[in-house]
Each structure stands twice: as C-alpha cells, then as structure tokens.
Coordinates of C-alpha atoms and ligand atoms in Angstrom, one line a residue:
A13 CA 144.7 166.0 177.2
L14 CA 146.8 169.5 176.2
Q15 CA 148.3 168.0 173.6
L16 CA 145.2 166.2 172.1
L17 CA 143.3 169.6 172.8
G18 CA 146.3 171.9 171.2
Y19 CA 145.8 174.2 174.3
E20 CA 148.6 175.4 176.9
E21 CA 147.9 174.6 180.2
I22 CA 147.3 178.1 181.0
E23 CA 145.0 178.6 178.4
I24 CA 142.4 176.0 180.1
K25 CA 143.2 175.9 183.5
N26 CA 140.5 176.8 185.9
K27 CA 137.9 177.7 182.7
F28 CA 134.4 175.8 182.6
V29 CA 134.4 172.4 181.0
S30 CA 132.1 173.8 178.6
L31 CA 135.2 175.2 176.9
V32 CA 135.9 171.5 175.7
F33 CA 132.6 169.8 175.5
P34 CA 130.4 171.2 173.1
N35 CA 127.7 169.1 174.4
I36 CA 128.0 169.6 178.1
E37 CA 124.5 169.5 178.7
D38 CA 124.5 165.6 177.9
I39 CA 127.2 165.2 180.5
Y40 CA 125.3 167.3 183.2
K41 CA 122.2 165.4 182.3
L42 CA 123.3 162.1 182.8
D43 CA 123.5 159.9 185.8
M44 CA 127.0 160.4 187.0
G45 CA 127.2 157.0 188.8
N46 CA 130.6 154.9 188.9
N47 CA 131.9 153.8 186.1
N48 CA 129.5 155.2 183.3
S49 CA 131.2 155.6 179.9
F50 CA 129.7 156.8 177.0
E51 CA 131.1 158.7 173.8
T52 CA 130.9 161.9 172.7
D53 CA 133.0 164.8 171.0
M54 CA 135.5 167.7 172.3
I55 CA 136.2 170.8 170.5
S56 CA 139.8 171.1 170.0
K57 CA 141.4 174.5 170.2
N58 CA 141.5 174.6 166.1
N59 CA 137.7 173.8 166.6
D60 CA 138.3 170.1 165.4
K61 CA 135.5 167.8 166.9
I62 CA 137.7 165.0 168.6
P63 CA 135.3 161.9 169.5
V64 CA 136.1 160.7 172.7
L65 CA 135.2 158.1 175.3
I66 CA 134.1 159.4 178.5
S67 CA 134.3 157.4 181.8
S68 CA 133.0 159.0 184.7
S69 CA 133.5 158.6 188.5
V70 CA 131.9 160.7 191.4
L71 CA 134.0 162.1 194.0
L72 CA 132.8 161.8 197.4
D73 CA 134.1 163.2 200.8
N74 CA 134.7 161.7 204.4
C75 CA 131.4 162.0 204.9
G76 CA 129.7 161.0 201.5
D77 CA 128.8 164.0 200.3
K78 CA 129.1 164.2 196.4
L79 CA 132.4 166.8 195.5
G80 CA 132.1 166.3 192.1
T81 CA 132.4 164.0 189.0
V82 CA 135.9 163.2 187.6
L83 CA 135.6 162.3 184.1
I84 CA 138.4 160.5 182.3
F85 CA 138.3 160.7 178.5
Q86 CA 140.1 158.8 175.7
N87 CA 140.9 159.8 172.2
I88 CA 138.8 157.3 170.3
F89 CA 139.2 159.0 166.8
E90 CA 141.1 156.2 164.9
I91 CA 138.7 153.4 166.5
K92 CA 135.8 155.9 165.4
Q93 CA 137.5 156.0 161.8
I94 CA 137.9 152.2 161.7
Q95 CA 134.5 151.7 163.3
N96 CA 133.1 154.1 160.3
K97 CA 134.7 152.7 157.9
L98 CA 133.7 149.3 158.8
K99 CA 130.0 150.9 159.0
E100 CA 130.4 152.4 155.7
N101 CA 131.9 148.7 153.9
N102 CA 129.0 147.1 156.0
D103 CA 126.4 149.8 154.8
N104 CA 128.0 149.6 151.1
L105 CA 128.0 145.7 151.4
E106 CA 124.0 146.1 152.4
K107 CA 123.4 148.0 149.6
R108 CA 124.9 145.9 147.1
V109 CA 123.2 142.8 148.5
Q110 CA 120.1 145.3 148.2
E111 CA 120.8 145.9 144.7
R112 CA 121.6 142.1 143.7
T113 CA 118.6 141.3 145.3
C114 CA 116.7 143.6 143.2
E115 CA 118.5 142.8 140.3
L116 CA 118.1 139.2 141.0
S117 CA 114.4 139.8 141.7
T118 CA 113.7 141.5 138.4
V119 CA 115.9 138.6 136.6
N120 CA 113.7 136.2 138.3
M121 CA 110.6 137.6 137.6
Q122 CA 112.0 138.1 133.6
L123 CA 112.6 134.5 133.6
A124 CA 109.2 133.3 135.4
K125 CA 107.9 135.6 132.6
Q126 CA 109.8 133.4 129.9
I127 CA 109.3 130.4 131.4
N128 CA 105.3 131.0 131.2
E129 CA 105.8 132.4 127.6
V130 CA 107.5 129.2 126.9
L131 CA 105.0 127.0 128.6
A132 CA 102.2 128.9 127.0
K133 CA 104.0 128.2 123.7
D134 CA 104.6 124.6 124.6
D135 CA 100.7 124.1 125.0
E136 CA 100.0 125.6 122.1
I137 CA 102.5 124.0 119.9
I138 CA 100.9 120.5 121.9
K139 CA 97.6 121.5 120.8
L140 CA 98.7 122.4 117.4
A141 CA 100.6 119.1 116.8
Y142 CA 97.5 117.1 118.4
S143 CA 94.8 118.6 117.4
D144 CA 92.9 120.0 114.3
Y145 CA 93.0 123.5 113.7
L146 CA 89.6 124.0 112.3
T147 CA 87.3 122.0 114.3
G148 CA 89.5 121.7 117.8
L149 CA 88.8 117.9 117.4
P150 CA 92.0 115.6 117.8
N151 CA 93.9 115.3 114.5
R152 CA 95.0 112.0 113.1
R153 CA 98.3 111.9 115.3
S154 CA 96.1 112.0 118.4
F155 CA 94.0 109.6 117.1
Y156 CA 96.7 106.8 116.1
Y157 CA 98.0 107.6 119.7
K158 CA 94.6 106.8 121.3
L159 CA 94.1 103.5 119.1
N160 CA 97.5 102.4 120.0
Q161 CA 96.4 102.9 123.5
A162 CA 93.0 101.2 122.8
I163 CA 94.6 98.2 121.2
L164 CA 97.0 97.5 124.1
E165 CA 94.0 98.1 126.7
A166 CA 91.9 95.6 124.9
K167 CA 94.8 92.9 124.6
L168 CA 94.9 92.9 128.6
K169 CA 91.1 93.1 128.8
E170 CA 90.7 90.6 126.0
N171 CA 87.9 92.8 124.9
S172 CA 86.9 94.3 121.3
F173 CA 86.2 97.9 120.0
A174 CA 85.2 99.4 116.5
I175 CA 86.7 102.1 114.4
L176 CA 84.4 104.2 112.2
F177 CA 86.0 105.9 109.2
L178 CA 83.3 108.6 108.1
D179 CA 83.4 110.5 104.7
L180 CA 81.0 113.2 103.6
D181 CA 79.6 112.5 100.6
G182 CA 79.8 115.1 97.7
F183 CA 81.5 117.6 100.4
K184 CA 84.1 118.7 97.4
L185 CA 80.9 120.0 95.4
I186 CA 80.0 122.4 98.5
N187 CA 83.3 123.4 98.6
D188 CA 83.6 124.0 95.1
T189 CA 80.3 125.8 94.6
M190 CA 79.7 127.4 98.2
G191 CA 83.4 128.4 98.6
H192 CA 85.7 127.3 101.4
A193 CA 84.6 129.8 104.1
K194 CA 81.4 127.7 104.0
G195 CA 82.7 124.6 103.4
D196 CA 85.2 125.1 106.8
K197 CA 81.9 125.9 108.6
L198 CA 80.1 123.0 107.8
L199 CA 82.7 120.6 108.8
K200 CA 83.0 122.7 112.1
K201 CA 79.1 121.5 112.6
V202 CA 79.5 118.2 111.5
A203 CA 82.2 117.9 114.1
D204 CA 80.1 119.3 116.7
R205 CA 77.1 117.1 115.9
L206 CA 79.4 114.1 116.0
V207 CA 80.9 115.3 119.2
D208 CA 77.1 115.8 120.8
I209 CA 76.3 112.1 119.9
L210 CA 79.4 110.4 121.0
G211 CA 80.0 108.3 124.3
E212 CA 82.0 109.3 127.0
S213 CA 84.4 106.6 126.0
D214 CA 84.4 107.2 122.5
F215 CA 87.3 109.3 120.7
I216 CA 86.9 111.4 117.4
A217 CA 89.1 112.8 115.3
R218 CA 89.2 114.8 112.1
V219 CA 91.9 113.0 109.9
G220 CA 91.6 114.5 106.5
G221 CA 89.6 117.5 104.6
D222 CA 86.1 115.8 105.1
E223 CA 87.3 112.8 106.9
F224 CA 86.6 111.6 110.4
L225 CA 87.4 108.6 112.5
I226 CA 85.8 107.4 115.3
L227 CA 86.7 105.1 118.4
I228 CA 84.1 103.3 119.9
N229 CA 85.0 101.8 122.9
N230 CA 83.8 98.6 124.6
T231 CA 81.7 97.5 121.6
T232 CA 79.7 94.5 122.9
S233 CA 77.9 93.3 119.4
E234 CA 77.5 94.0 115.9
Q235 CA 73.9 95.5 116.6
Y236 CA 75.7 98.1 118.9
I237 CA 78.0 99.0 116.2
N238 CA 75.1 99.3 113.5
K239 CA 73.4 101.5 116.0
N240 CA 75.8 103.8 116.5
C241 CA 76.6 104.0 112.6
E242 CA 72.7 104.5 112.1
N243 CA 73.1 107.6 114.7
V244 CA 76.0 109.1 112.9
I245 CA 74.0 108.8 109.5
N246 CA 71.2 110.0 110.5
I247 CA 72.6 113.2 112.5
I248 CA 74.4 114.1 109.6
K249 CA 71.7 113.6 107.2
E250 CA 69.8 116.7 109.3
P251 CA 69.9 119.8 107.4
F252 CA 72.8 122.3 108.3
Q253 CA 72.6 125.9 108.6
I254 CA 74.9 127.8 107.0
S255 CA 74.8 131.6 106.8
K256 CA 71.4 131.5 104.7
N257 CA 71.6 128.6 103.0
E258 CA 70.3 125.1 104.3
I259 CA 72.6 122.4 103.6
Y260 CA 72.0 118.7 103.1
I261 CA 75.0 116.3 102.9
T262 CA 75.3 112.5 103.7
T263 CA 78.1 110.7 105.1
S264 CA 79.4 107.1 104.0
I265 CA 80.9 104.8 106.6
G266 CA 83.3 101.8 106.7
V267 CA 83.6 99.8 109.7
S268 CA 86.4 97.9 111.4
I269 CA 86.8 95.8 114.6
Y270 CA 89.4 94.8 116.6
P271 CA 90.8 92.1 116.8
E272 CA 89.0 90.4 113.8
D273 CA 89.9 93.1 111.0
G274 CA 93.1 94.0 112.2
E275 CA 95.6 93.9 115.3
E276 CA 97.6 96.6 114.5
V277 CA 96.7 100.2 114.1
E278 CA 97.5 101.1 110.5
E279 CA 95.6 97.4 109.5
L280 CA 92.4 98.4 111.1
V281 CA 92.6 102.1 109.7
K282 CA 93.1 100.9 106.1
N283 CA 90.2 98.3 106.7
A284 CA 88.0 100.9 107.7
D285 CA 88.8 102.7 104.7
I286 CA 88.1 100.0 102.3
A287 CA 84.8 99.5 103.7
M288 CA 84.0 103.0 104.0
Y289 CA 84.8 103.1 100.0
N290 CA 82.5 100.2 99.5
A291 CA 79.8 102.2 101.3
K292 CA 80.5 104.9 99.1
E293 CA 80.1 102.4 95.9
S294 CA 77.2 100.7 97.6
G295 CA 75.2 104.1 97.2
K296 CA 76.4 106.7 99.8
G297 CA 74.8 107.8 102.9
T298 CA 75.5 104.2 104.2
F299 CA 77.6 101.9 106.3
V300 CA 79.6 98.8 105.6
L301 CA 81.5 96.6 108.0
C302 CA 84.6 95.6 107.1
N303 CA 84.5 91.9 108.7
S304 CA 81.6 90.9 106.2
L305 CA 82.8 92.5 103.5
I306 CA 85.9 90.9 103.3
K307 CA 84.3 87.6 104.1
N308 CA 81.4 88.1 101.8
N309 CA 84.1 89.0 99.0
L310 CA 86.2 86.4 99.8
D311 CA 83.5 83.8 100.0
E312 CA 82.3 84.8 96.9
L313 CA 85.6 84.7 95.3
M314 CA 86.3 81.5 96.6
K315 CA 82.9 79.9 95.5
L316 CA 83.4 81.5 92.1
T317 CA 86.8 80.3 91.5
N318 CA 85.7 76.4 92.3
D319 CA 82.6 76.8 90.4
L320 CA 84.6 77.7 87.0
Y321 CA 87.2 75.1 87.4
R322 CA 83.6 72.9 86.8
A323 CA 82.4 75.3 84.4
L324 CA 84.1 73.6 81.3
E325 CA 83.1 70.1 82.3
N326 CA 79.6 71.2 83.3
N327 CA 79.3 72.8 79.5
E328 CA 78.2 76.3 81.6
L329 CA 80.4 78.3 79.3
E330 CA 78.9 79.4 75.8
L331 CA 79.8 82.0 73.1
Y332 CA 78.1 84.7 72.5
Y333 CA 79.0 86.4 68.6
Q334 CA 78.4 90.1 67.7
P335 CA 78.1 90.9 64.0
Q336 CA 80.9 93.6 62.6
V337 CA 78.9 95.7 59.7
N338 CA 80.4 97.2 56.7
T339 CA 79.6 100.7 57.2
I340 CA 79.2 101.5 53.2
T341 CA 77.3 97.9 52.1
G342 CA 75.4 97.4 55.8
E343 CA 76.7 93.7 55.3
V344 CA 78.0 91.7 58.0
V345 CA 81.7 90.9 57.4
G346 CA 82.6 89.3 60.7
L347 CA 81.7 88.7 64.2
E348 CA 83.6 89.0 67.5
A349 CA 82.9 86.0 70.1
L350 CA 82.5 87.2 73.4
L351 CA 82.1 84.5 76.3
R352 CA 79.4 83.9 78.7
W353 CA 79.2 81.7 81.7
N354 CA 75.6 80.2 82.6
H355 CA 76.3 79.6 86.4
Q356 CA 73.9 77.1 87.9
S357 CA 72.5 79.3 90.6
L358 CA 73.8 82.9 89.5
G359 CA 72.4 82.8 86.0
L360 CA 74.6 84.5 83.1
V361 CA 77.9 85.9 84.8
S362 CA 79.6 89.0 83.1
P363 CA 82.8 88.1 81.4
N364 CA 83.9 91.4 83.4
V365 CA 83.4 89.4 86.7
F366 CA 85.0 86.2 85.9
I367 CA 87.6 86.5 83.0
P368 CA 89.7 88.5 86.1
I369 CA 89.5 85.3 88.1
A370 CA 90.2 83.2 85.1
E371 CA 93.3 85.0 84.9
K372 CA 94.4 85.0 88.4
S373 CA 93.6 81.4 89.1
G374 CA 95.4 80.5 85.8
L375 CA 92.1 78.9 83.9
I376 CA 92.0 81.4 81.1
V377 CA 94.6 79.3 79.4
K378 CA 92.0 76.2 78.9
I379 CA 89.3 78.4 79.0
G380 CA 90.8 80.5 76.2
E381 CA 91.7 77.3 74.2
W382 CA 88.0 76.6 74.5
V383 CA 87.0 80.1 73.2
L384 CA 89.2 79.9 70.3
R385 CA 88.5 76.3 69.0
E386 CA 84.6 76.8 69.7
A387 CA 84.6 80.0 67.7
C388 CA 86.7 78.7 64.8
I389 CA 84.5 75.8 64.7
Q390 CA 81.4 77.8 64.3
V391 CA 82.5 80.4 61.9
K392 CA 83.6 77.8 59.5
I393 CA 80.1 76.7 59.7
W394 CA 78.7 79.6 59.0
Q395 CA 81.4 80.4 56.1
K396 CA 80.2 77.2 54.4
L397 CA 76.2 78.2 54.9
Y398 CA 76.4 81.6 54.5
I399 CA 79.1 84.2 54.0
P400 CA 82.5 82.4 52.6
K401 CA 84.7 85.2 53.9
L402 CA 83.1 85.3 57.3
S403 CA 85.9 86.4 60.0
I404 CA 86.0 85.9 63.6
G405 CA 87.5 88.1 66.3
V406 CA 88.5 86.3 69.7
N407 CA 89.8 88.1 72.8
L408 CA 93.2 87.2 74.0
S409 CA 94.1 88.0 77.6
V410 CA 97.6 89.0 78.5
N411 CA 98.0 85.7 80.2
Q412 CA 97.3 83.7 77.4
I413 CA 99.9 85.2 75.4
I414 CA 102.5 84.9 77.7
S415 CA 101.5 81.3 78.9
H416 CA 104.0 79.8 75.9
E417 CA 101.3 77.7 74.8
I418 CA 99.5 80.4 72.6
V419 CA 101.2 80.0 69.4
N420 CA 100.8 76.0 69.4
Q421 CA 97.2 76.6 70.3
V422 CA 96.2 78.7 67.3
S423 CA 98.6 77.0 64.8
Q424 CA 96.6 73.6 65.7
I425 CA 93.4 74.7 66.3
L426 CA 93.8 76.2 62.6
V427 CA 94.7 72.6 61.3
E428 CA 91.9 71.1 63.4
T429 CA 89.1 73.3 62.0
G430 CA 90.5 74.1 58.6
L431 CA 89.6 77.9 59.1
N432 CA 91.5 80.1 56.9
P433 CA 94.1 82.1 59.1
K434 CA 93.0 85.1 56.9
N435 CA 89.6 84.9 58.6
L436 CA 90.6 84.8 62.3
E437 CA 91.2 88.2 64.3
L438 CA 92.8 88.3 67.7
E439 CA 91.9 90.9 69.9
I440 CA 94.7 92.4 72.3
T441 CA 94.2 95.1 74.9
E442 CA 96.5 97.8 75.4
N443 CA 97.2 96.3 79.3
I444 CA 99.6 93.7 77.7
L445 CA 102.0 96.5 77.5
M446 CA 102.7 96.5 81.1
K447 CA 104.7 93.1 80.4
D448 CA 108.0 92.5 78.5
L449 CA 107.2 94.6 75.5
N450 CA 110.2 92.6 73.3
Y451 CA 108.9 89.4 74.5
I452 CA 105.0 90.2 73.7
V453 CA 106.1 91.6 70.3
D454 CA 107.8 88.4 69.7
I455 CA 104.8 86.0 70.0
L456 CA 102.6 88.3 68.0
K457 CA 105.1 88.2 65.4
K458 CA 104.9 84.6 65.5
I459 CA 101.3 84.3 65.5
R460 CA 101.0 86.9 62.6
N461 CA 103.3 84.8 60.7
L462 CA 100.4 82.1 61.0
N463 CA 98.7 84.8 58.7
V464 CA 96.2 85.4 61.5
R465 CA 95.3 89.2 61.9
I466 CA 95.5 91.1 65.2
A467 CA 93.8 93.8 66.5
I468 CA 94.0 96.3 69.2
D469 CA 91.0 96.4 71.5
D470 CA 90.2 99.6 73.3
F471 CA 92.8 102.0 71.5
G472 CA 93.7 104.6 73.6
T473 CA 92.0 103.9 77.0
D474 CA 94.9 102.4 79.3
Y475 CA 98.5 102.5 78.3
S476 CA 98.6 103.9 74.8
S477 CA 101.7 105.2 73.6
L478 CA 101.6 105.8 69.7
S479 CA 105.0 103.8 69.4
Y480 CA 103.3 100.8 70.3
L481 CA 101.4 101.2 67.1
K482 CA 104.7 101.1 65.1
E483 CA 106.0 98.2 67.6
L484 CA 103.3 96.1 67.4
P485 CA 102.7 93.9 64.4
L486 CA 99.2 95.2 64.1
D487 CA 96.0 94.8 61.4
R488 CA 93.2 96.9 63.0
I489 CA 92.3 99.3 65.5
K490 CA 89.2 99.1 67.4
I491 CA 87.9 102.2 68.7
P492 CA 86.5 101.6 72.1
K493 CA 82.9 102.8 73.0
C494 CA 83.9 105.4 75.6
F495 CA 84.8 107.4 72.7
I496 CA 82.1 106.6 70.6
D497 CA 79.7 107.7 73.4
G498 CA 81.0 111.3 72.8
I499 CA 79.6 111.7 69.5
D500 CA 77.3 114.7 69.0
K501 CA 77.9 115.4 72.8
N502 CA 81.6 116.1 73.3
I503 CA 84.1 117.6 70.8
A504 CA 87.2 116.4 72.0
D505 CA 85.6 112.6 71.6
E506 CA 85.0 113.2 68.2
S507 CA 88.3 115.1 67.3
I508 CA 90.0 111.5 69.2
I509 CA 87.9 109.3 66.6
S510 CA 88.6 111.5 63.5
T511 CA 92.6 111.5 64.8
I512 CA 92.5 107.5 65.3
I513 CA 90.7 107.1 62.1
I514 CA 93.2 109.2 60.0
L515 CA 95.9 107.8 62.1
G516 CA 95.1 104.1 61.5
K517 CA 94.6 104.8 57.5
K518 CA 97.9 106.5 57.1
L519 CA 99.5 103.4 58.9
S520 CA 97.8 101.3 56.5
L521 CA 95.4 99.7 59.5
G522 CA 91.9 98.5 59.3
L523 CA 89.3 100.2 61.4
I524 CA 86.3 99.7 63.8
A525 CA 84.2 101.4 66.0
E526 CA 82.6 99.4 69.1
G527 CA 79.4 100.2 71.0
V528 CA 77.7 102.1 68.1
E529 CA 74.1 102.7 69.4
T530 CA 72.5 105.5 67.7
D531 CA 71.9 106.5 64.1
S532 CA 73.9 109.5 64.6
Q533 CA 76.9 107.8 65.8
F534 CA 77.0 105.6 62.7
Q535 CA 76.2 108.8 60.5
F536 CA 79.6 110.5 61.8
L537 CA 81.7 107.3 61.9
K538 CA 80.4 106.8 58.1
A539 CA 81.0 110.2 57.2
Q540 CA 84.5 110.0 59.0
M541 CA 84.8 106.6 56.7
C542 CA 85.4 104.0 59.4
D543 CA 85.3 100.8 57.7
E544 CA 83.2 98.8 60.2
I545 CA 81.2 99.3 63.0
Q546 CA 79.9 96.9 66.0
G547 CA 77.1 97.8 68.7
F548 CA 73.6 97.4 69.6
Y549 CA 72.6 100.0 66.7
Y550 CA 73.0 97.0 64.4
Y551 CA 73.2 94.0 66.7
K552 CA 73.6 92.9 70.2
P553 CA 75.9 89.9 71.0
M554 CA 73.6 86.9 70.4
R555 CA 73.6 83.4 70.7
S556 CA 74.7 81.1 67.5
E557 CA 71.2 79.9 67.0
Ligands
C2E7 P1 85.2 93.9 74.6 O1 86.5 93.2 74.0 O2 85.6 95.5 74.8 O3 83.7 93.5 74.4 C1 82.8 94.6 74.0 C2 82.0 94.8 75.2 O4 81.1 95.7 74.6 C3 81.0 93.3 75.1 O5 80.9 93.2 76.4 C4 79.9 93.7 74.3 O6 78.6 93.0 74.9 C5 79.6 95.2 74.5 N1 79.0 95.9 73.9 C6 79.0 95.6 72.4 N2 78.4 96.5 71.6 C7 77.7 97.3 72.6 C8 76.8 98.6 72.4 O7 76.4 99.0 71.4 N3 76.4 98.9 73.7 C9 77.0 98.6 74.9 N4 76.7 98.9 75.8 N5 77.7 97.6 75.0 C10 78.2 96.9 73.9 P2 80.9 91.7 77.4 O8 80.5 91.0 76.4 O9 79.9 92.1 78.4 O10 82.2 91.7 77.3 C11 83.1 92.4 78.3 C12 84.7 92.2 77.9 O11 85.2 90.8 78.6 C13 84.8 92.3 76.3 O12 85.3 93.6 76.6 C14 86.4 91.7 76.6 O13 87.3 92.3 77.1 C15 85.9 90.1 78.0 N6 85.9 89.0 76.9 C16 84.6 88.8 76.5 N7 84.8 87.5 75.7 C17 86.1 86.9 76.3 C18 87.1 86.3 75.9 O14 86.5 85.0 75.2 N8 88.3 86.2 76.4 C19 88.9 87.0 77.0 N9 89.9 86.9 77.5 N10 88.0 88.1 77.3 C20 86.7 88.3 77.0
CA8 CA1 87.1 92.9 72.4

C-alpha cells in the first residue's frame, strides 16, 4: 500500500483514512456487511487518482459488538485501463456501426428514390410505347397485341370478332385550313366520343393521323356489326365544337371479321383497310364489310370472265367508231375503232372494265384479232363507198404485242381484207414500256415494216420519257384528254400541249388531240397547228350504221 500510494509508513500511520480516500462518505454510507466489494479511487501522495477494488469485512469483538471495518484494497489501474480501452473500442465500434447504419439508411433512401424514379420512368416508357400521346388511347402496337390475344381466344372458344378500320373523311383539309392545333383538338374529341359509345369488351386504338382501329368482341351477327358501324358513323356526324368553330366531319369504315376475312393480325387489318378504301370510294361517311366486298367483287369478276369467253361466240362484241377530223379543212380523215360489249343482262359494258379482264384471262389475243379484222373490213367498205383514203385506228394492248402472234395477225388480216397498210394505225400506250423495251421495239419495227403506222396513245400520262420518242418507231402522237381539259383553265396544260405539238413537229410526227369537247379547245388546238382532233366537239363514238 505504501508503495502504491507513495508514502513512508511514518507519514501515514494513525492518520484519518480520508487522507487516501477522497470519497470517504461513499464508504461510510455503505452497509459494511461482510464481503462487500466496490470500486473507488484512492489518492496518492502525488495526488494521483488510483482506482482500487475495495473489499470490506466488519471486525467484531467476542460479544459480537462492532469494533470496526477492515478494508482490503487492490490496485485495479491496469484492469481499469484495459476496461476503458475495451469500452472505448466498444464505443467506437458502436459509433461506427451507428454511422454505417446511418450511411446505409441514407444510401437505402437514395436507392429507393432512384428505384421509384426508374419505375416511374418505366411506367412512362411503357405508356409511351403502348399509347398514343395525343388522345391517350392505345396505339397500333397495343392494338396488335390485343388483336393477337383476341385471335387466340377466338380460336379456343370458336367464336368470332370484328375489327373496324376508321378513317376520317377530309381531315387533312381541316388540318390545312384550321391549323394543326385545332386538328389535334378535333382528334381528341373524336377519340372521346368513340370511347363513350364502345362496349366494355371492345378495344379502340389510334393507329395513324386520323385512323382508328376498333375491335368489337363477340360479334354474334352481321346485323350487330352493322349497328355498331352505324352508331360510330352517327356519333361522328354530330358537329364538334372546337374553340368558336363548329366542325362537321364524317368517317369511312372498313370491317373485317375473324376468321372469314383473315386468321392473322396483319391480314385482318389489311382487309379492313381495303374495305375502308371502298367505303371512301362509294361516297364516304359510310361503311363496307370486307367479306361482302371481296365476295361480290370476286363473284362479279368470275362471272364477267366467264361471260367474256362466250361474248365472241354470242356476237356480243361490237365496234363503235369515232371520227378524226382535220383541223383546217374540217374533213373526216380517219376513225378510231372503240370496242363495246353488249352484255346480255348488264347492257353496255365499258372497255375500261372488260379490257383488263380480257388481258388477265389472255382472251385479249382472240378479241384483239377480232377487233382488227372487223375494223379493217369496215373501213375498207367505207373507203370504197365514200372516202378512199380513210384510215382506221385500232388500240393494241400490251399483252397483244407480246403475244408473238401480232405480226402474223396484222399481216394476214391486211392480206385478207385488202386494206392498204398505210391506212391502218395501231395505237400503243406508254404502259408497254414497262415490259422489255428491246423486245417491244423489235415487234413494233416488224409491224412498221409492213407499212402500218404506229401512234402513241395518251402520251405523257404514264411512264413517259422523252427518250422513248427517239427509240420507238412512231408516226403519230395522240395528245390525251386530260391535257385538253385544261385548255382555258390551266396555263400548265396549255404549255404542255404547245410543247408536245412543237416536239412532234420537230420529230416529224403527226399530232392528234383526243377528247376535244368545246369550241375554245378546238380554236386553241387549231392555233397551235395541231393536225387533227377527235372528240365530242365533232363526233362521239358511234355504231357503224
Ligand atoms: P382511249 O384509247 O384513250 O380511247 C378514247 C376514249 O375517250 C374512248 O373511251 C372514247 O369514247 C372517249 N372519248 C373520245 N372523245 C371524247 C370526248 O370528247 N369526251 C369524253 N369524255 N370522252 C371521249 P372508250 O371508248 O370508253 O374507251 C376507253 C378505253 O378502252 C380506250 O381509251 C382504250 O384504251 C380502251 N379500248 C377501247 N377499245 C379497245 C380495243 O379494241 N382494244 C383495246 N386493247 N383497248 C380498247
Ligand atoms: Ca386509243
């Protein structure tokens, strides 16, 4: 103890214990029972605090009376130091843990925030990818997805559904005249109205500028589809209030039905689209069902093709003749033979309808031969009777020219009828130039070697290229009606006509204007020195009688 406290024995003997115990009160306060132990500080001679562990024992006399207390102390400085160190470490550790926890929770919060942001963006992206920004409706991608599901479901349940392809009529005009902002507003309102009238199981999407697709589920009958289409058409017909304007618009609808009009997404949409175009053609503001349309068209085409096969045998074909008049003298110098079909039940069928059928079915070769022979026979008769140098124009279709028989046909008919080849003019159109040019030129040269003349019909309306004028063996240019129609109305048409005439003259080609209907058209052409004219102004095509 002396060593620990730094005292000499003499300095400390018989002194109060308070000398070495600064907190002596604590000791007195204690219930000094046996084997009590506690920690306290002692003070050394140098005033250093020394931590000690005190054990106390009460000292009793023989009678059991308390004599005093024996305190035994033990230096616990090192233990304390270690304990402190441990505590410090512990505290540090706790602090570190707390700090890390704090950091982690901040990181966690940041992460949560980022995740939320990403999720929100994902939502946005998904929304953008599957919906239309303007109307908020689903977009094409979304519709196709839905349509695919509908197909799978209908396959399983063996039921059917319809899709409606809507296109607003004349929307472009509204956009152009009233501005895009108002056009956009109109589209939104159209979308709202459509959503309002649709059933719960129906699905609508905006798939293009003014195009909407609607899926009508569980279609039980054609009447049900018709009713739906009528509802849509009627709801769009009602005026729209856009700012201060009342806008009227209509919609055309094409309908395709699963599975009749297609079993795949693309096919169904395509057929509805085709039907929609038919609705537009048949006057807009209406709807057309694809199946009826295709069926009708196919039926009609099949029937016409069959009938056309018999037309020749049944003498239903007839040639009309339209005179060609010299502009200066007013004399008829030639005729164009124009084919007519007197159909038993349909009446007079336009060549614009049946020539394409004849071409597709290959019948054109036989029909063309008949036309050529008939026209040559007829003109020969008129030559003998009235105008010795009367010429005849006969239209040749491209399939005739590439049929290999044409050169033989022409030369044989000329021999048969005795017509001077110079009085026969074969009219070709620019679409022959879609075929192998070298081959066509070869055939035309062979025909021309027979001294037959060749005219280019409807010049400048199709695949025109001025270089063809150089390559094709030609005698005459026919200026088409579409340019003649522009005389007095459109300076561009007049310029084109003047230029074609100058060009023709420079190339030593004859010129004839087609579809001349009015006196001022005639006067213009005469002033431009066009050689001949053909058109209702003088004569319509007419029967030989
Ligand atoms: P295209 O060769 O351009 O015949 C001129 C068409 O214009 C004829 O119609 C004629 O009737 C019409 N036309 C003539 N002048 C006027 C006029 O002043 N006003 C109006 N509005 N129309 C006029 P069409 O007879 O209906 O013939 C249509 C087309 O059918 C012809 O056009 C021709 O490409 C083709 N076609 C006619 N006959 C034959 C033929 O025998 N063989 C071939 N391959 N095609 C033919
Ligand atoms: Ca013609």
